[in-house]
XYZ file of N, CA and C in Angstrom:
756
model
N 75.218 114.777 70.630
C 76.499 114.325 71.006
C 76.672 114.543 72.466
N 77.358 113.483 73.129
C 77.529 113.325 74.507
C 78.914 114.391 74.679
N 78.895 115.317 75.802
C 79.732 115.765 75.868
C 80.848 115.462 76.753
N 82.177 115.260 76.600
C 83.162 114.482 77.285
C 83.538 115.422 78.337
N 83.842 114.801 79.586
C 84.203 115.526 80.810
C 85.774 115.480 81.086
N 86.392 116.614 81.383
C 87.692 116.489 81.905
C 87.755 116.667 83.313
N 88.284 115.675 84.108
C 88.264 115.847 85.595
C 89.685 115.679 86.151
N 89.997 116.711 86.900
C 91.344 116.659 87.563
C 91.226 115.971 88.827
N 92.262 115.369 89.279
C 92.132 114.476 90.392
C 93.105 114.788 91.511
N 92.567 114.953 92.727
C 93.440 115.383 93.867
C 93.633 114.091 95.030
N 94.873 113.712 94.666
C 95.199 112.503 95.533
C 95.855 113.090 96.722
N 95.104 112.883 98.043
C 95.420 113.447 99.271
C 95.957 112.781 100.312
N 97.091 113.192 100.838
C 97.706 112.448 102.006
C 98.091 113.373 102.970
N 97.657 113.358 104.227
C 98.032 114.216 105.500
C 97.659 115.760 105.014
N 96.590 115.773 104.471
C 96.129 117.145 103.996
C 96.845 117.779 103.033
N 97.705 117.182 102.197
C 98.280 117.649 101.078
C 97.983 116.962 99.821
N 97.932 117.642 98.623
C 97.784 116.830 97.263
C 99.297 116.191 97.130
N 99.467 114.969 96.712
C 100.551 114.209 96.358
C 100.369 113.718 94.974
N 101.544 113.095 94.369
C 101.467 112.391 93.142
C 102.576 111.583 93.066
N 102.200 110.341 92.337
C 103.556 109.507 91.897
C 103.621 108.783 90.782
N 103.877 107.584 90.872
C 104.241 106.802 89.585
C 103.780 105.462 89.921
N 102.839 104.769 89.063
C 102.607 103.510 89.409
C 102.328 103.186 90.775
N 101.509 104.191 91.319
C 101.046 104.256 92.703
C 101.967 104.417 93.845
N 103.073 104.720 93.337
C 104.346 104.739 94.285
C 105.071 105.973 94.158
N 106.208 106.146 95.028
C 106.772 107.414 94.928
C 106.404 108.754 95.259
N 105.443 108.802 96.001
C 104.752 110.073 96.173
C 105.354 111.229 96.548
N 105.370 112.359 95.857
C 105.625 113.663 96.169
C 104.657 114.841 96.277
N 104.987 115.543 97.485
C 104.197 116.644 97.607
C 104.059 117.606 96.353
N 102.612 118.114 96.340
C 102.358 118.954 95.118
C 101.807 120.313 95.482
N 100.821 120.349 96.454
C 100.075 121.574 96.820
C 99.102 121.384 97.769
N 98.505 122.524 98.182
C 97.336 122.687 99.187
C 96.116 122.270 98.230
N 95.184 121.088 98.589
C 94.242 120.891 98.127
C 92.931 121.951 97.961
N 93.041 122.655 98.878
C 91.631 123.878 98.874
C 92.233 124.732 97.694
N 93.530 125.074 97.630
C 93.854 126.110 96.583
C 93.634 125.419 95.435
N 94.149 124.378 95.160
C 94.265 123.620 93.750
C 92.829 123.387 93.357
N 91.802 122.912 94.341
C 90.395 122.857 93.934
C 89.842 123.960 93.508
N 90.176 125.173 94.055
C 89.832 126.331 93.750
C 89.972 126.725 91.921
N 91.437 126.515 92.083
C 91.941 126.706 90.858
C 91.275 125.912 89.643
N 91.003 124.778 89.595
C 90.328 123.762 88.952
C 88.837 124.455 88.556
N 88.158 124.589 89.601
C 86.657 124.864 89.548
C 86.819 126.247 88.670
N 87.709 127.152 88.896
C 87.769 128.517 88.054
C 88.306 128.345 86.660
N 89.071 127.173 86.278
C 89.827 127.115 85.047
C 88.977 126.076 84.167
N 87.709 125.620 84.386
C 87.025 125.056 83.284
C 86.968 123.253 83.757
N 87.329 123.191 84.781
C 87.258 121.520 84.787
C 85.891 121.050 84.910
N 85.329 119.907 84.648
C 84.029 119.782 84.637
C 83.484 118.987 85.943
N 84.440 118.576 86.594
C 84.287 117.706 87.781
C 85.559 117.981 88.679
N 85.482 117.394 89.913
C 86.784 117.360 90.726
C 86.764 116.012 91.114
N 87.712 115.180 91.409
C 87.725 114.037 92.217
C 88.948 114.246 93.434
N 88.311 113.720 94.645
C 89.107 114.016 95.945
C 89.456 112.578 96.381
N 90.687 111.942 96.701
C 90.847 110.848 97.164
C 91.911 110.891 98.543
N 91.218 110.519 99.391
C 91.994 110.461 100.628
C 93.014 108.804 100.369
N 94.070 108.952 99.843
C 94.866 107.804 99.381
C 95.243 106.787 100.254
N 95.603 107.270 101.600
C 96.080 106.086 102.407
C 95.017 106.127 103.555
N 93.684 106.355 103.661
C 92.532 106.286 104.341
C 92.646 104.635 104.531
N 92.343 103.679 103.609
C 92.019 102.265 103.691
C 93.319 101.660 104.031
N 94.401 101.920 103.489
C 95.641 101.105 104.128
C 95.956 101.538 105.382
N 95.623 102.522 105.938
C 95.902 102.983 107.362
C 94.716 102.522 108.300
N 93.499 102.075 107.582
C 92.445 101.452 108.338
C 91.523 102.581 109.248
N 91.483 103.710 108.719
C 91.009 104.925 109.396
C 90.060 105.279 108.255
N 89.240 106.483 109.116
C 87.997 107.213 108.197
C 88.736 108.229 107.375
N 87.974 108.518 106.328
C 88.704 109.757 105.511
C 88.660 111.103 106.434
N 89.497 111.889 106.226
C 89.735 113.041 106.739
C 88.791 114.120 106.353
N 87.785 114.454 107.025
C 86.632 115.288 106.448
C 86.741 116.916 106.475
N 87.885 117.241 107.361
C 88.143 118.940 107.689
C 88.453 119.460 106.264
N 89.582 118.693 105.622
C 90.064 119.371 104.201
C 88.906 119.294 103.306
N 88.606 117.930 103.214
C 87.281 117.928 102.003
C 86.216 118.966 102.482
N 85.991 119.083 103.598
C 84.721 120.343 103.828
C 85.258 121.484 103.147
N 86.456 122.013 103.393
C 87.159 123.199 102.850
C 87.130 123.134 101.506
N 87.197 121.937 100.805
C 87.367 122.071 99.092
C 86.216 122.245 98.681
N 85.103 121.452 99.186
C 83.825 121.366 98.944
C 83.060 122.840 98.935
N 83.457 123.607 99.891
C 83.110 125.134 100.154
C 83.631 125.747 99.117
N 84.662 125.490 98.573
C 85.586 126.357 97.600
C 85.159 126.273 96.152
N 84.603 125.105 95.797
C 84.274 124.698 94.352
C 82.924 124.873 93.935
N 82.791 124.744 92.490
C 81.501 125.044 92.104
C 81.315 124.054 90.971
N 81.821 122.834 91.060
C 81.725 121.861 90.026
C 81.433 120.661 90.881
N 80.813 119.656 90.182
C 80.460 118.449 90.956
C 81.898 117.905 91.664
N 81.588 117.188 92.935
C 82.780 116.624 93.671
C 82.569 115.202 93.992
N 83.450 114.289 93.465
C 83.538 112.854 93.892
C 84.658 112.556 94.872
N 84.298 111.880 95.932
C 84.961 111.603 97.212
C 85.133 110.256 97.250
N 86.424 109.897 97.797
C 86.617 108.438 98.017
C 87.984 108.174 98.876
N 88.009 106.997 99.400
C 89.175 106.759 100.651
C 88.591 106.418 101.824
N 88.905 105.370 102.234
C 88.211 104.959 103.656
C 86.576 104.788 103.739
N 85.970 104.534 102.480
C 84.536 104.536 102.405
C 84.131 102.760 102.649
N 83.584 102.468 103.721
C 83.299 101.272 104.268
C 82.021 100.860 104.691
N 81.176 101.914 105.023
C 80.009 101.668 105.550
C 79.040 102.641 104.868
N 77.656 102.549 105.081
C 76.704 103.708 104.645
C 76.817 104.968 105.484
N 77.323 104.864 106.620
C 77.675 105.810 107.503
C 78.774 106.724 107.053
N 79.836 106.343 106.235
C 80.694 106.803 105.563
C 80.169 107.651 104.411
N 79.398 106.934 103.670
C 78.835 107.712 102.616
C 78.098 108.959 103.030
N 77.234 108.731 104.275
C 76.494 109.795 104.620
C 77.341 111.109 105.283
N 78.532 110.785 105.853
C 79.554 111.545 106.168
C 80.092 112.508 105.163
N 80.486 111.830 104.111
C 81.113 112.643 103.156
C 80.295 113.358 102.207
N 78.865 112.877 102.285
C 77.825 113.646 101.378
C 77.578 114.746 102.164
N 77.434 114.956 103.386
C 77.330 116.096 104.383
C 78.217 117.027 104.349
N 79.538 116.633 104.154
C 80.790 117.543 103.914
C 80.664 118.243 102.723
N 79.895 117.715 101.540
C 79.716 118.481 100.268
C 79.876 117.575 98.938
N 80.262 116.457 99.497
C 80.328 115.460 98.048
C 79.005 115.340 97.153
N 79.124 115.224 95.900
C 77.978 115.048 95.195
C 78.147 113.520 94.972
N 79.100 112.754 94.820
C 79.193 111.371 94.404
C 80.324 110.747 95.276
N 80.139 109.606 95.699
C 81.077 108.731 96.444
C 81.605 107.616 96.049
N 83.254 107.562 95.917
C 83.753 106.551 95.204
C 84.239 105.412 96.240
N 84.213 104.156 95.796
C 84.265 102.786 96.717
C 85.236 102.068 96.090
N 86.012 101.602 96.969
C 87.037 100.516 96.342
C 87.248 99.520 97.201
N 88.520 99.495 98.224
C 88.771 98.676 99.022
C 87.202 98.339 100.011
N 86.440 99.358 100.440
C 85.448 99.145 100.997
C 84.518 97.950 100.631
N 84.132 98.146 99.367
C 83.109 97.120 98.598
C 83.840 95.979 98.471
N 85.121 95.872 98.383
C 85.892 94.676 98.261
C 85.525 93.718 99.389
N 85.748 94.375 100.739
C 85.588 93.705 101.972
C 84.023 93.416 102.006
N 83.006 94.252 101.508
C 81.635 94.123 101.657
C 80.832 94.244 100.448
N 80.888 93.477 99.598
C 80.149 93.584 98.356
C 78.688 94.364 98.356
N 78.029 94.120 99.372
C 76.577 94.356 99.573
C 76.643 95.913 99.715
N 77.813 96.784 100.085
C 77.626 98.193 100.324
C 77.077 98.838 99.207
N 77.681 98.496 97.835
C 77.035 99.189 96.791
C 75.758 99.016 96.562
N 75.140 98.008 96.733
C 73.606 98.002 96.613
C 72.785 98.851 97.713
N 73.373 98.623 98.861
C 72.877 99.298 99.855
C 72.821 100.887 99.870
N 74.069 101.295 99.390
C 74.117 102.968 99.120
C 73.131 103.442 97.927
N 73.303 102.567 97.006
C 72.506 102.718 95.540
C 71.140 102.913 96.028
N 70.658 102.052 96.932
C 68.987 102.053 97.190
C 68.786 103.333 98.291
N 69.919 103.671 98.992
C 69.626 105.055 99.830
C 69.662 106.107 99.063
N 70.880 106.233 98.321
C 71.136 107.570 97.628
C 70.978 107.797 96.309
N 70.724 106.727 95.600
C 70.528 106.554 94.130
C 71.792 106.201 93.392
N 71.852 105.364 92.341
C 72.829 104.790 91.450
C 73.937 105.766 91.095
N 73.111 106.943 90.943
C 74.050 108.082 90.249
C 75.187 108.597 91.417
N 74.975 108.326 92.507
C 75.627 108.913 93.613
C 76.966 107.756 94.074
N 76.869 106.448 93.414
C 77.770 105.473 93.749
C 78.758 105.220 92.528
N 80.036 105.476 92.799
C 80.868 105.319 91.771
C 81.957 104.159 92.430
N 82.306 103.022 91.409
C 83.075 102.111 91.517
C 84.591 102.690 90.931
N 85.618 102.718 91.924
C 86.860 103.151 91.487
C 87.861 102.076 91.732
N 88.187 101.240 90.353
C 88.684 100.057 90.310
C 90.235 100.356 89.970
N 91.125 100.013 91.004
C 92.585 100.022 90.864
C 92.953 98.574 90.027
N 93.329 98.649 88.882
C 93.550 97.546 88.166
C 95.068 97.462 87.558
N 95.568 96.270 87.568
C 96.825 95.979 87.141
C 97.132 94.561 86.363
N 97.740 94.360 85.490
C 98.148 93.215 84.919
C 98.952 92.338 85.429
N 98.533 91.118 85.897
C 99.348 90.301 86.516
C 99.145 88.704 85.764
N 100.596 88.611 85.362
C 100.463 87.351 84.410
C 99.385 87.409 83.121
N 99.427 88.560 82.684
C 98.668 88.604 81.644
C 97.024 89.074 81.717
N 96.547 88.904 83.047
C 95.221 88.944 83.524
C 95.077 90.180 84.317
N 93.987 90.834 84.086
C 93.639 92.057 84.772
C 93.105 91.815 86.195
N 93.782 92.222 87.178
C 93.670 92.074 88.684
C 93.174 93.155 89.245
N 92.433 93.068 90.264
C 91.780 94.090 90.993
C 92.735 94.362 92.359
N 93.219 95.445 92.538
C 93.902 95.850 93.810
C 93.242 96.529 94.773
N 93.637 96.444 95.996
C 93.005 97.079 97.125
C 94.185 97.916 97.741
N 93.523 98.980 99.068
C 94.429 99.696 99.593
C 95.516 100.632 99.067
N 94.791 101.303 97.951
C 95.487 102.163 97.298
C 96.675 101.529 96.434
N 96.235 100.274 95.737
C 97.137 99.492 94.816
C 98.193 98.749 95.413
N 98.097 98.636 97.023
C 98.974 97.659 97.685
C 98.856 96.319 97.726
N 97.634 95.837 97.610
C 97.220 94.784 97.724
C 96.526 93.993 96.694
N 97.213 93.144 96.142
C 96.427 92.168 94.840
C 95.157 91.342 95.532
N 94.252 91.490 95.141
C 92.941 90.768 95.698
C 92.775 89.426 95.036
N 93.534 89.060 93.991
C 93.536 87.911 92.936
C 92.084 87.931 92.352
N 91.371 88.988 92.268
C 90.040 89.065 91.524
C 90.107 89.411 90.316
N 89.648 88.769 89.085
C 89.818 89.231 87.739
C 88.634 90.545 87.584
N 89.403 91.661 87.028
C 88.851 92.997 87.051
C 87.490 93.080 86.392
N 87.339 92.630 85.150
C 86.319 93.061 84.456
C 85.005 92.372 85.014
N 85.185 90.948 85.604
C 83.788 90.529 85.987
C 83.696 91.159 87.185
N 84.518 91.599 87.879
C 84.516 92.300 89.269
C 83.673 93.582 89.088
N 84.169 94.489 88.108
C 83.550 95.599 87.774
C 82.114 95.304 87.274
N 81.759 94.386 86.502
C 80.542 94.262 86.097
C 79.686 93.874 87.083
N 80.142 93.152 88.001
C 79.316 92.776 89.299
C 79.024 93.963 89.785
N 79.890 94.993 90.143
C 79.609 96.162 91.074
C 78.470 96.979 90.095
N 78.774 97.034 89.084
C 77.447 97.764 88.083
C 76.149 97.266 88.262
N 76.197 95.931 88.253
C 75.085 95.109 88.372
C 74.260 95.321 89.692
N 75.194 95.475 90.687
C 74.619 95.649 92.157
C 74.390 97.180 92.504
N 74.544 98.279 91.460
C 73.858 99.440 91.448
C 74.919 100.556 91.296
N 76.253 100.149 90.985
C 77.061 101.630 90.943
C 76.743 102.096 89.498
N 76.671 103.374 89.531
C 76.253 103.998 88.548
C 77.288 104.671 87.709
N 78.489 104.575 87.974
C 79.715 105.071 87.188
C 81.066 104.342 87.474
N 81.850 104.252 86.590
C 83.126 103.575 86.841
C 84.173 104.312 86.567
N 85.254 104.349 87.547
C 86.629 104.792 87.260
C 87.486 103.892 87.229
N 88.164 103.616 86.016
C 89.101 102.772 85.906
C 90.642 103.358 86.039
N 91.167 103.010 87.219
C 92.410 103.415 87.379
C 93.386 102.374 86.892
N 94.254 102.391 85.945
C 95.356 101.706 85.552
C 96.425 102.017 86.004
N 96.846 100.912 87.053
C 98.103 101.077 87.709
C 99.456 100.926 86.790
N 99.207 100.091 85.798
C 100.281 100.003 84.822
C 100.749 101.411 84.071
N 99.669 102.193 83.886
C 100.126 103.562 83.251
C 100.127 104.659 84.062
N 99.874 104.455 85.551
C 99.717 105.690 86.379
C 100.994 106.341 86.573
N 100.763 107.560 86.097
C 102.094 108.763 86.155
C 103.195 108.420 85.201
N 102.964 107.364 84.217
C 104.042 107.194 83.226
C 104.085 108.251 82.220
N 102.877 108.695 81.789
C 102.502 109.583 80.873
C 102.799 109.216 79.305
N 102.295 107.935 79.064
C 102.576 107.639 77.609
C 101.211 107.175 77.101
N 100.250 107.645 77.698
C 98.917 107.632 77.063
C 97.952 106.476 78.108
N 96.600 106.602 77.952
C 95.731 106.037 78.515
C 95.791 104.467 78.308
N 95.476 103.607 79.033
C 95.337 102.122 78.934
C 94.062 101.610 78.275
N 94.321 101.843 76.822
C 93.113 101.846 75.971
C 92.683 100.184 76.045
N 93.479 99.224 75.997
C 92.953 97.908 75.898
C 92.252 97.665 77.182
N 92.523 98.129 78.364
C 92.109 97.637 79.532
C 90.833 98.677 79.587
N 90.655 99.827 79.058
C 89.318 100.584 79.051
C 88.409 100.190 78.086
N 89.018 99.694 76.964
C 88.144 98.796 75.993
C 87.373 97.722 76.452
N 88.019 96.805 77.378
C 87.342 95.658 78.183
C 86.351 96.095 79.006
N 86.504 97.217 79.875
C 85.370 97.741 80.552
C 84.285 98.221 79.894
N 84.540 99.049 78.930
C 83.351 99.695 78.060
C 82.550 98.401 77.463
N 83.072 97.547 77.022
C 82.289 96.385 76.556
C 81.730 95.418 77.587
N 81.790 95.743 78.826
C 81.320 94.966 79.996
C 80.219 95.680 80.670
N 80.281 96.638 80.421
C 79.024 97.826 81.217
C 78.497 98.989 80.427
N 77.541 99.263 80.919
C 76.677 100.424 80.140
C 76.485 101.671 81.071
N 77.229 101.843 81.936
C 77.305 102.876 82.843
C 78.464 103.764 82.212
N 78.778 105.189 82.632
C 79.716 106.037 82.172
C 80.992 105.428 82.897
N 82.075 105.370 81.879
C 83.392 105.046 82.337
C 84.209 106.126 82.073
N 85.097 106.268 83.476
C 86.042 107.332 83.298
C 87.509 106.738 83.254
N 88.126 107.273 82.383
C 89.661 106.704 82.212
C 90.595 107.446 83.136
N 91.497 106.816 83.875
C 92.346 107.362 84.648
C 93.597 106.698 84.537
N 94.753 107.407 84.464
C 96.301 106.906 84.679
C 96.573 106.837 83.257
N 97.740 107.822 83.069
C 98.633 107.573 81.759
C 98.667 108.741 80.991
N 97.701 110.041 81.330
C 97.853 111.087 80.294
C 99.087 111.734 80.428
N 99.824 112.359 79.129
C 100.912 112.720 79.302
C 100.890 114.280 78.376
N 99.863 114.244 77.650
C 99.658 115.611 76.916
C 98.324 115.522 76.301
N 97.838 116.755 75.842
C 96.500 116.674 75.223
C 96.219 115.840 74.138
N 97.009 115.288 73.416
C 96.892 114.272 72.275
C 96.398 113.038 72.834
N 97.107 112.618 74.184
C 96.440 111.498 74.696
C 94.842 111.464 75.121
N 94.405 112.545 75.026
C 92.926 112.775 75.316
C 92.277 112.514 74.032
N 92.813 113.181 73.217
C 92.341 112.978 71.756
C 92.050 111.578 71.328
N 93.234 110.828 71.459
C 93.403 109.376 71.091
C 92.214 108.761 72.087
N 92.182 109.048 73.224
C 91.463 108.314 74.156
C 89.892 108.336 73.500
N 89.364 109.692 73.189
C 88.019 109.799 72.995
C 87.568 109.361 71.397
N 88.812 109.445 70.802
C 88.510 108.959 69.215
C 88.526 107.394 69.321
N 89.428 106.888 70.058
C 89.617 105.410 69.947
C 88.472 104.732 70.573
N 87.924 105.362 71.690
C 86.990 104.799 72.754
C 85.864 105.644 72.866
N 85.049 105.807 71.866
C 83.732 106.822 71.924
C 83.030 106.523 73.344
N 82.848 105.229 73.786
C 81.992 105.043 75.154
C 82.815 105.420 76.282
N 84.132 105.819 76.256
C 84.641 106.420 77.478
C 83.941 107.881 77.678
N 83.511 108.348 78.717
C 82.681 109.487 79.207
C 83.656 110.605 79.525
N 84.707 110.257 80.082
C 85.573 111.285 80.832
C 87.054 110.951 80.903
N 87.888 111.811 81.029
C 89.337 111.669 81.170
C 89.798 112.220 82.199
N 90.150 111.501 82.958
C 90.834 112.121 84.683
C 92.282 112.063 84.570
N 92.874 113.259 85.040
C 94.359 113.101 85.180
C 94.600 113.965 86.331
N 96.143 113.839 86.816
C 96.466 114.540 87.793
C 97.779 115.479 87.577
N 98.922 114.790 87.500
C 100.222 115.532 87.476
C 100.206 116.233 86.032
N 99.847 116.098 85.029
C 99.911 117.203 83.946
C 99.266 118.292 84.162
N 98.014 118.301 84.958
C 97.405 119.611 85.195
C 97.934 120.221 86.526
N 98.399 119.317 87.639
C 99.090 120.079 88.697
C 100.272 120.740 88.459
N 101.174 120.095 87.500
C 102.337 120.823 87.194
C 102.204 121.872 85.879
N 101.219 122.006 85.417
C 100.786 122.893 84.307
C 101.310 122.717 83.007
N 101.616 121.301 82.954
C 101.995 120.889 81.668
C 101.044 121.048 80.437
N 99.769 120.780 80.949
C 98.813 120.960 79.974
C 97.489 121.873 80.841
N 97.129 123.040 80.296
C 96.124 123.655 80.900
C 94.828 122.851 80.338
N 93.575 123.213 81.371
C 92.243 122.278 80.714
C 91.843 123.393 79.818
N 91.864 124.530 79.596
C 91.367 125.330 78.565
C 92.021 124.973 77.335
N 93.261 124.822 77.356
C 93.887 124.207 76.224
C 93.621 123.003 75.559
N 93.527 122.257 76.621
C 92.949 120.777 76.460
C 91.592 120.744 75.630
N 90.781 121.429 76.343
C 89.405 121.577 75.836
C 89.264 122.159 74.179
N 90.104 123.066 73.896
C 90.354 123.800 72.700
C 90.713 122.795 71.730
N 91.851 122.068 72.086
C 92.461 120.972 71.140
C 91.383 119.996 70.938
N 90.702 119.350 72.061
C 89.605 118.375 71.873
C 88.556 118.948 70.873
N 88.092 120.130 70.960
C 86.948 120.509 70.326
C 87.418 120.675 68.833
N 88.761 121.114 68.675
C 89.215 121.214 67.296
C 89.378 120.089 66.635
N 89.410 118.858 67.252
C 89.587 117.644 67.050
C 88.254 116.906 66.798
N 87.192 117.590 66.912
C 85.558 117.276 66.741
C 85.106 116.517 67.888
N 85.715 116.604 69.134
C 85.146 116.043 70.146
C 84.724 117.157 71.240
N 83.124 116.810 71.254
C 82.283 117.645 72.214
C 82.689 117.889 73.396
N 83.214 118.941 74.099
C 83.466 119.413 75.318
C 82.724 120.863 75.662
N 82.786 120.934 77.163
C 82.021 122.292 77.519
C 83.411 123.059 77.740
N 82.970 124.371 76.718
C 84.050 125.424 77.105
C 83.897 126.376 78.086
């Protein structure tokens, strides 16, 4: 049985972890180095680090904080934000990232995924798709959820996987920070379209939301969350015990 992963997410702006709702109203949470160390020691399976304003501000990802986080943790690290070129991949990998997440950069240049996969391997390339319903259609958004690309999301994600992305993080803007559960409809559509690991992001409000996620969609490989972990509403250890008692295989 495949082990399900629990992944905290650090949304970083100006060197601090922040969190909002529906990608808006960001509030300060904590120092990313301290928070990363905490999650590494408390049983997280991986950690995601997003420089959430890099693309919107047209700059490269800040590497000083990233390097400090990478040196502190002992779990796999996925990094995204302002990734536009192969040189950006190289830069964050040298800072300690294990995988690189792309969104706005590959929307501008779809060939980036193939080039990165060829150089670093499919397992290194993660497509992070920010998706929102617009008139009943799943649409891809860029620049931290600020810009509607007009592209239909499921076909776009499938194209990215066909080009070499080895993992998909599906960020539902509709459920982000709402704490009413993961977007099962959107996740089902993605799982039916691709054959690589899919990570669910956006909407977790309690441990039972993860139970429902993995029971309803066995194809989902991991659950990603931020605020419920940051604010101590759910501990990763307690969550994993709940999942295990519900028959879901996790690493304790």
